[in-house]
């Protein structure tokens, strides 16, 4: 877990003077869950938990989540006011995003997104993109688009729409599309452009660690 998040949650709770039993009543989250978040035992901190702890302790959720250094900064009601959906999976056969597959919502600072565009998030799995600083468990934020330039990192649906992968997009002079990993132990994926199940679904705009 991101130590900044867990450390700030712990300090906010200690400064409030509330016991975990009292915080359980004030936040609606169990004593054991709150203890795990403050101790860094749980690897991800949901946005709703950050907002609830901030509201109960009087500390800015933006501060708790590590986006600022002022615990008294409250620009919005909560960080979920600037949030995008985190998909557990995406129906890619027709290039569609299915609401039933939304797992949570990710709060994202204004500087990373454009209010006129749509975004979605996925959790990185594995080590195929470590050469680009993308590690297992990172939260990846994508702008919804079906157009990428060669060399950009994107989210793609392949294998009859059953797999959603994050790779480097390459379009060769002969029109062939190649999806590259950023780890030499993985071979590139050669795309048959006649396969209608292949879809470009997003362009990577930023990534976060420790918060979901």
Tab-separated table of C-alpha atoms in Angstrom:
chain	number	residue	atom	x	y	z
A	1	UNK	CA	0.000	0.000	0.000
A	2	UNK	CA	1.057	3.572	-0.601
A	3	UNK	CA	2.691	4.568	2.717
A	4	UNK	CA	1.642	8.206	2.282
A	5	UNK	CA	-2.047	7.241	2.288
A	6	UNK	CA	-1.849	4.856	5.253
A	7	UNK	CA	0.380	7.210	7.259
A	8	UNK	CA	-1.963	10.154	6.740
A	9	UNK	CA	-5.016	8.101	7.627
A	10	UNK	CA	-3.279	6.927	10.807
A	11	UNK	CA	-2.288	10.486	11.789
A	12	UNK	CA	-5.785	11.833	11.082
A	13	UNK	CA	-7.333	9.159	13.291
A	14	UNK	CA	-4.817	9.736	16.100
A	15	UNK	CA	-5.300	13.514	15.957
A	16	UNK	CA	-9.090	13.159	16.092
A	17	UNK	CA	-8.861	11.343	19.422
A	18	UNK	CA	-11.598	8.935	18.355
A	19	UNK	CA	-11.358	5.259	19.122
A	20	UNK	CA	-11.857	2.793	16.276
A	21	UNK	CA	-15.181	1.846	17.846
A	22	UNK	CA	-16.320	5.484	17.635
A	23	UNK	CA	-14.997	5.805	14.077
A	24	UNK	CA	-16.922	2.688	13.122
A	25	UNK	CA	-20.107	4.516	14.147
A	26	UNK	CA	-19.125	7.751	12.412
A	27	UNK	CA	-17.918	6.252	9.118
A	28	UNK	CA	-20.080	3.170	8.704
A	29	UNK	CA	-16.990	1.024	8.129
A	30	UNK	CA	-15.955	-1.737	10.511
A	31	UNK	CA	-13.340	-1.234	13.200
A	32	UNK	CA	-11.179	-4.006	11.724
A	33	UNK	CA	-11.299	-2.486	8.221
A	34	UNK	CA	-10.323	0.958	9.505
A	35	UNK	CA	-7.433	-0.562	11.438
A	36	UNK	CA	-6.208	-2.333	8.304
A	37	UNK	CA	-6.283	0.882	6.274
A	38	UNK	CA	-4.443	2.871	8.950
A	39	UNK	CA	-1.808	0.155	9.354
A	40	UNK	CA	-1.241	-0.300	5.609
A	41	UNK	CA	-2.333	-3.937	5.725
A	42	UNK	CA	-4.935	-3.561	2.944
A	43	UNK	CA	-3.333	-2.840	-0.438
A	44	UNK	CA	-5.990	-0.442	-1.750
A	45	UNK	CA	-8.078	2.252	-0.070
A	46	UNK	CA	-11.520	2.761	-1.685
A	47	UNK	CA	-12.565	6.344	-2.365
A	48	UNK	CA	-15.638	5.964	-0.127
A	49	UNK	CA	-13.413	5.021	2.816
A	50	UNK	CA	-11.146	8.038	2.280
A	51	UNK	CA	-14.176	10.337	2.134
A	52	UNK	CA	-15.716	8.781	5.254
A	53	UNK	CA	-12.502	9.045	7.288
A	54	UNK	CA	-12.009	12.624	6.126
A	55	UNK	CA	-15.550	13.533	7.134
A	56	UNK	CA	-15.245	11.886	10.545
A	57	UNK	CA	-11.848	13.366	11.428
A	58	UNK	CA	-12.232	16.777	9.764
A	59	UNK	CA	-9.240	16.169	7.497
A	60	UNK	CA	-9.362	16.844	3.750
A	61	UNK	CA	-9.792	13.665	1.670
A	62	UNK	CA	-7.472	15.270	-0.895
A	63	UNK	CA	-4.793	15.408	1.809
A	64	UNK	CA	-5.432	11.825	2.917
A	65	UNK	CA	-5.196	10.516	-0.612
A	66	UNK	CA	-1.853	12.256	-1.123
A	67	UNK	CA	-2.908	14.891	-3.663
A	68	UNK	CA	-2.036	17.862	-1.471
A	69	UNK	CA	-0.239	18.860	1.705
A	70	UNK	CA	-2.972	20.958	3.329
A	71	UNK	CA	-5.222	18.882	5.633
A	72	UNK	CA	-7.716	21.771	5.675
A	73	UNK	CA	-8.152	22.001	1.879
A	74	UNK	CA	-11.801	21.235	0.994
A	75	UNK	CA	-12.419	22.350	-2.627
A	76	UNK	CA	-15.306	19.915	-3.087
A	77	UNK	CA	-17.717	17.912	-1.013
A	78	UNK	CA	-15.496	14.886	-1.476
A	79	UNK	CA	-12.967	13.387	-3.859
A	80	UNK	CA	-15.622	11.239	-5.538
A	81	UNK	CA	-17.018	14.383	-7.168
A	82	UNK	CA	-14.159	13.971	-9.647
A	83	UNK	CA	-14.351	10.256	-10.294
A	84	UNK	CA	-14.372	7.835	-13.200
A	85	UNK	CA	-15.491	4.196	-13.347
A	86	UNK	CA	-13.143	1.326	-12.580
A	87	UNK	CA	-14.135	-1.648	-14.715
A	88	UNK	CA	-13.556	-5.170	-13.520
A	89	UNK	CA	-14.037	-6.198	-17.164
A	90	UNK	CA	-15.215	-4.627	-20.399
A	91	UNK	CA	-17.457	-6.138	-23.048
A	92	UNK	CA	-15.235	-5.705	-26.087
A	93	UNK	CA	-16.890	-7.712	-28.820
A	94	UNK	CA	-18.767	-4.577	-29.880
A	95	UNK	CA	-16.421	-2.109	-28.190
A	96	UNK	CA	-18.921	-1.508	-25.393
A	97	UNK	CA	-18.570	-0.495	-21.755
A	98	UNK	CA	-21.081	-2.318	-19.569
A	99	UNK	CA	-22.294	-0.526	-16.421
A	100	UNK	CA	-22.774	-3.834	-14.606
A	101	UNK	CA	-19.007	-4.370	-14.783
A	102	UNK	CA	-18.151	-1.215	-12.819
A	103	UNK	CA	-16.255	-2.310	-9.718
A	104	UNK	CA	-15.683	1.080	-8.095
A	105	UNK	CA	-15.004	4.727	-8.888
A	106	UNK	CA	-11.577	6.371	-9.054
A	107	UNK	CA	-11.077	9.969	-7.961
A	108	UNK	CA	-8.783	11.822	-10.363
A	109	UNK	CA	-7.325	15.360	-10.019
A	110	UNK	CA	-8.363	17.948	-12.624
A	111	UNK	CA	-4.846	18.280	-13.994
A	112	UNK	CA	-4.971	14.755	-15.420
A	113	UNK	CA	-8.322	14.843	-17.206
A	114	UNK	CA	-10.388	16.983	-19.574
A	115	UNK	CA	-14.003	17.545	-18.553
A	116	UNK	CA	-15.041	17.257	-22.223
A	117	UNK	CA	-13.732	13.708	-22.581
A	118	UNK	CA	-14.679	10.316	-21.153
A	119	UNK	CA	-12.382	8.116	-19.108
A	120	UNK	CA	-12.250	4.681	-17.514
A	121	UNK	CA	-9.858	2.816	-15.238
A	122	UNK	CA	-8.403	-0.678	-15.010
A	123	UNK	CA	-6.004	-2.322	-12.555
A	124	UNK	CA	-2.645	-3.377	-14.038
A	125	UNK	CA	-1.878	-7.079	-13.786
A	126	UNK	CA	1.537	-8.636	-14.207
A	127	UNK	CA	4.914	-7.159	-15.156
A	128	UNK	CA	4.681	-6.826	-18.936
A	129	UNK	CA	4.759	-2.989	-18.809
A	130	UNK	CA	7.374	-2.403	-16.101
A	131	UNK	CA	9.671	-0.726	-18.626
A	132	UNK	CA	7.134	2.100	-18.799
A	133	UNK	CA	6.830	2.366	-15.016
A	134	UNK	CA	3.586	0.383	-14.876
A	135	UNK	CA	3.638	-2.135	-12.035
A	136	UNK	CA	1.297	-4.890	-10.953
A	137	UNK	CA	-1.602	-3.389	-8.984
A	138	UNK	CA	-1.291	0.146	-10.383
A	139	UNK	CA	-4.518	1.926	-11.263
A	140	UNK	CA	-4.441	2.936	-14.931
A	141	UNK	CA	-6.543	5.822	-16.232
A	142	UNK	CA	-7.506	5.708	-19.912
A	143	UNK	CA	-9.207	8.228	-22.167
A	144	UNK	CA	-11.886	6.491	-24.220
A	145	UNK	CA	-10.799	6.470	-27.868
A	146	UNK	CA	-10.462	4.082	-30.777
A	147	UNK	CA	-7.611	6.013	-32.403
A	148	UNK	CA	-3.974	5.862	-31.286
A	149	UNK	CA	-0.690	7.033	-32.739
A	150	UNK	CA	2.161	4.591	-33.093
A	151	UNK	CA	4.156	4.453	-29.852
A	152	UNK	CA	1.280	5.399	-27.548
A	153	UNK	CA	0.201	3.166	-24.669
A	154	UNK	CA	-3.379	2.005	-24.853
A	155	UNK	CA	-6.002	-0.463	-23.708
A	156	UNK	CA	-7.053	-3.083	-26.230
A	157	UNK	CA	-9.509	-5.933	-26.561
A	158	UNK	CA	-8.219	-9.062	-28.294
A	159	UNK	CA	-8.883	-12.798	-28.411
A	160	UNK	CA	-12.571	-12.667	-29.351
A	161	UNK	CA	-13.144	-9.808	-26.952
A	162	UNK	CA	-12.268	-11.869	-23.875
A	163	UNK	CA	-9.015	-10.106	-22.971
A	164	UNK	CA	-8.413	-6.451	-22.138
A	165	UNK	CA	-4.689	-5.648	-22.265
A	166	UNK	CA	-2.461	-2.612	-21.804
A	167	UNK	CA	0.313	-2.465	-24.415
A	168	UNK	CA	2.327	-0.132	-26.642
A	169	UNK	CA	0.573	0.428	-29.970
A	170	UNK	CA	2.616	0.124	-33.162
A	171	UNK	CA	1.307	0.512	-36.696
A	172	UNK	CA	3.890	-0.569	-39.266
A	173	UNK	CA	4.319	0.829	-42.779
A	174	UNK	CA	2.682	-2.274	-44.240
A	175	UNK	CA	-0.451	-1.613	-42.166
A	176	UNK	CA	0.252	-4.393	-39.680
A	177	UNK	CA	-0.600	-3.658	-36.034
A	178	UNK	CA	1.715	-4.841	-33.269
A	179	UNK	CA	1.079	-4.597	-29.534
A	180	UNK	CA	4.370	-4.434	-27.654
A	181	UNK	CA	5.155	-5.113	-24.011
A	182	UNK	CA	7.670	-3.026	-22.081
A	183	UNK	CA	9.444	-6.121	-20.798
A	184	UNK	CA	11.798	-8.117	-23.073
A	185	UNK	CA	10.620	-11.473	-21.710
A	186	UNK	CA	7.262	-11.015	-23.448
A	187	UNK	CA	6.836	-11.407	-27.194
A	188	UNK	CA	4.895	-8.776	-29.144
A	189	UNK	CA	1.308	-9.530	-30.110
A	190	UNK	CA	0.727	-9.474	-33.871
A	191	UNK	CA	-2.792	-8.347	-34.709
A	192	UNK	CA	-4.729	-9.644	-37.686
A	193	UNK	CA	-6.588	-6.506	-38.775
A	194	UNK	CA	-9.247	-8.676	-40.394
A	195	UNK	CA	-10.216	-9.915	-36.926
A	196	UNK	CA	-13.290	-7.828	-36.066
A	197	UNK	CA	-12.904	-8.692	-32.385
A	198	UNK	CA	-9.817	-6.499	-31.993
A	199	UNK	CA	-10.614	-3.062	-30.560
A	200	UNK	CA	-8.644	-0.038	-29.445
A	201	UNK	CA	-10.661	1.168	-26.449
A	202	UNK	CA	-8.484	3.730	-24.688
A	203	UNK	CA	-5.316	5.809	-24.437
A	204	UNK	CA	-3.326	5.829	-21.192
A	205	UNK	CA	-3.262	9.278	-19.578
A	206	UNK	CA	-1.930	8.552	-16.079
A	207	UNK	CA	-1.487	5.924	-13.384
A	208	UNK	CA	-1.764	5.810	-9.599
A	209	UNK	CA	-0.619	3.431	-6.883
A	210	UNK	CA	-2.212	2.705	-3.507
A	211	UNK	CA	-5.716	4.122	-4.059
A	212	UNK	CA	-8.686	2.713	-5.882
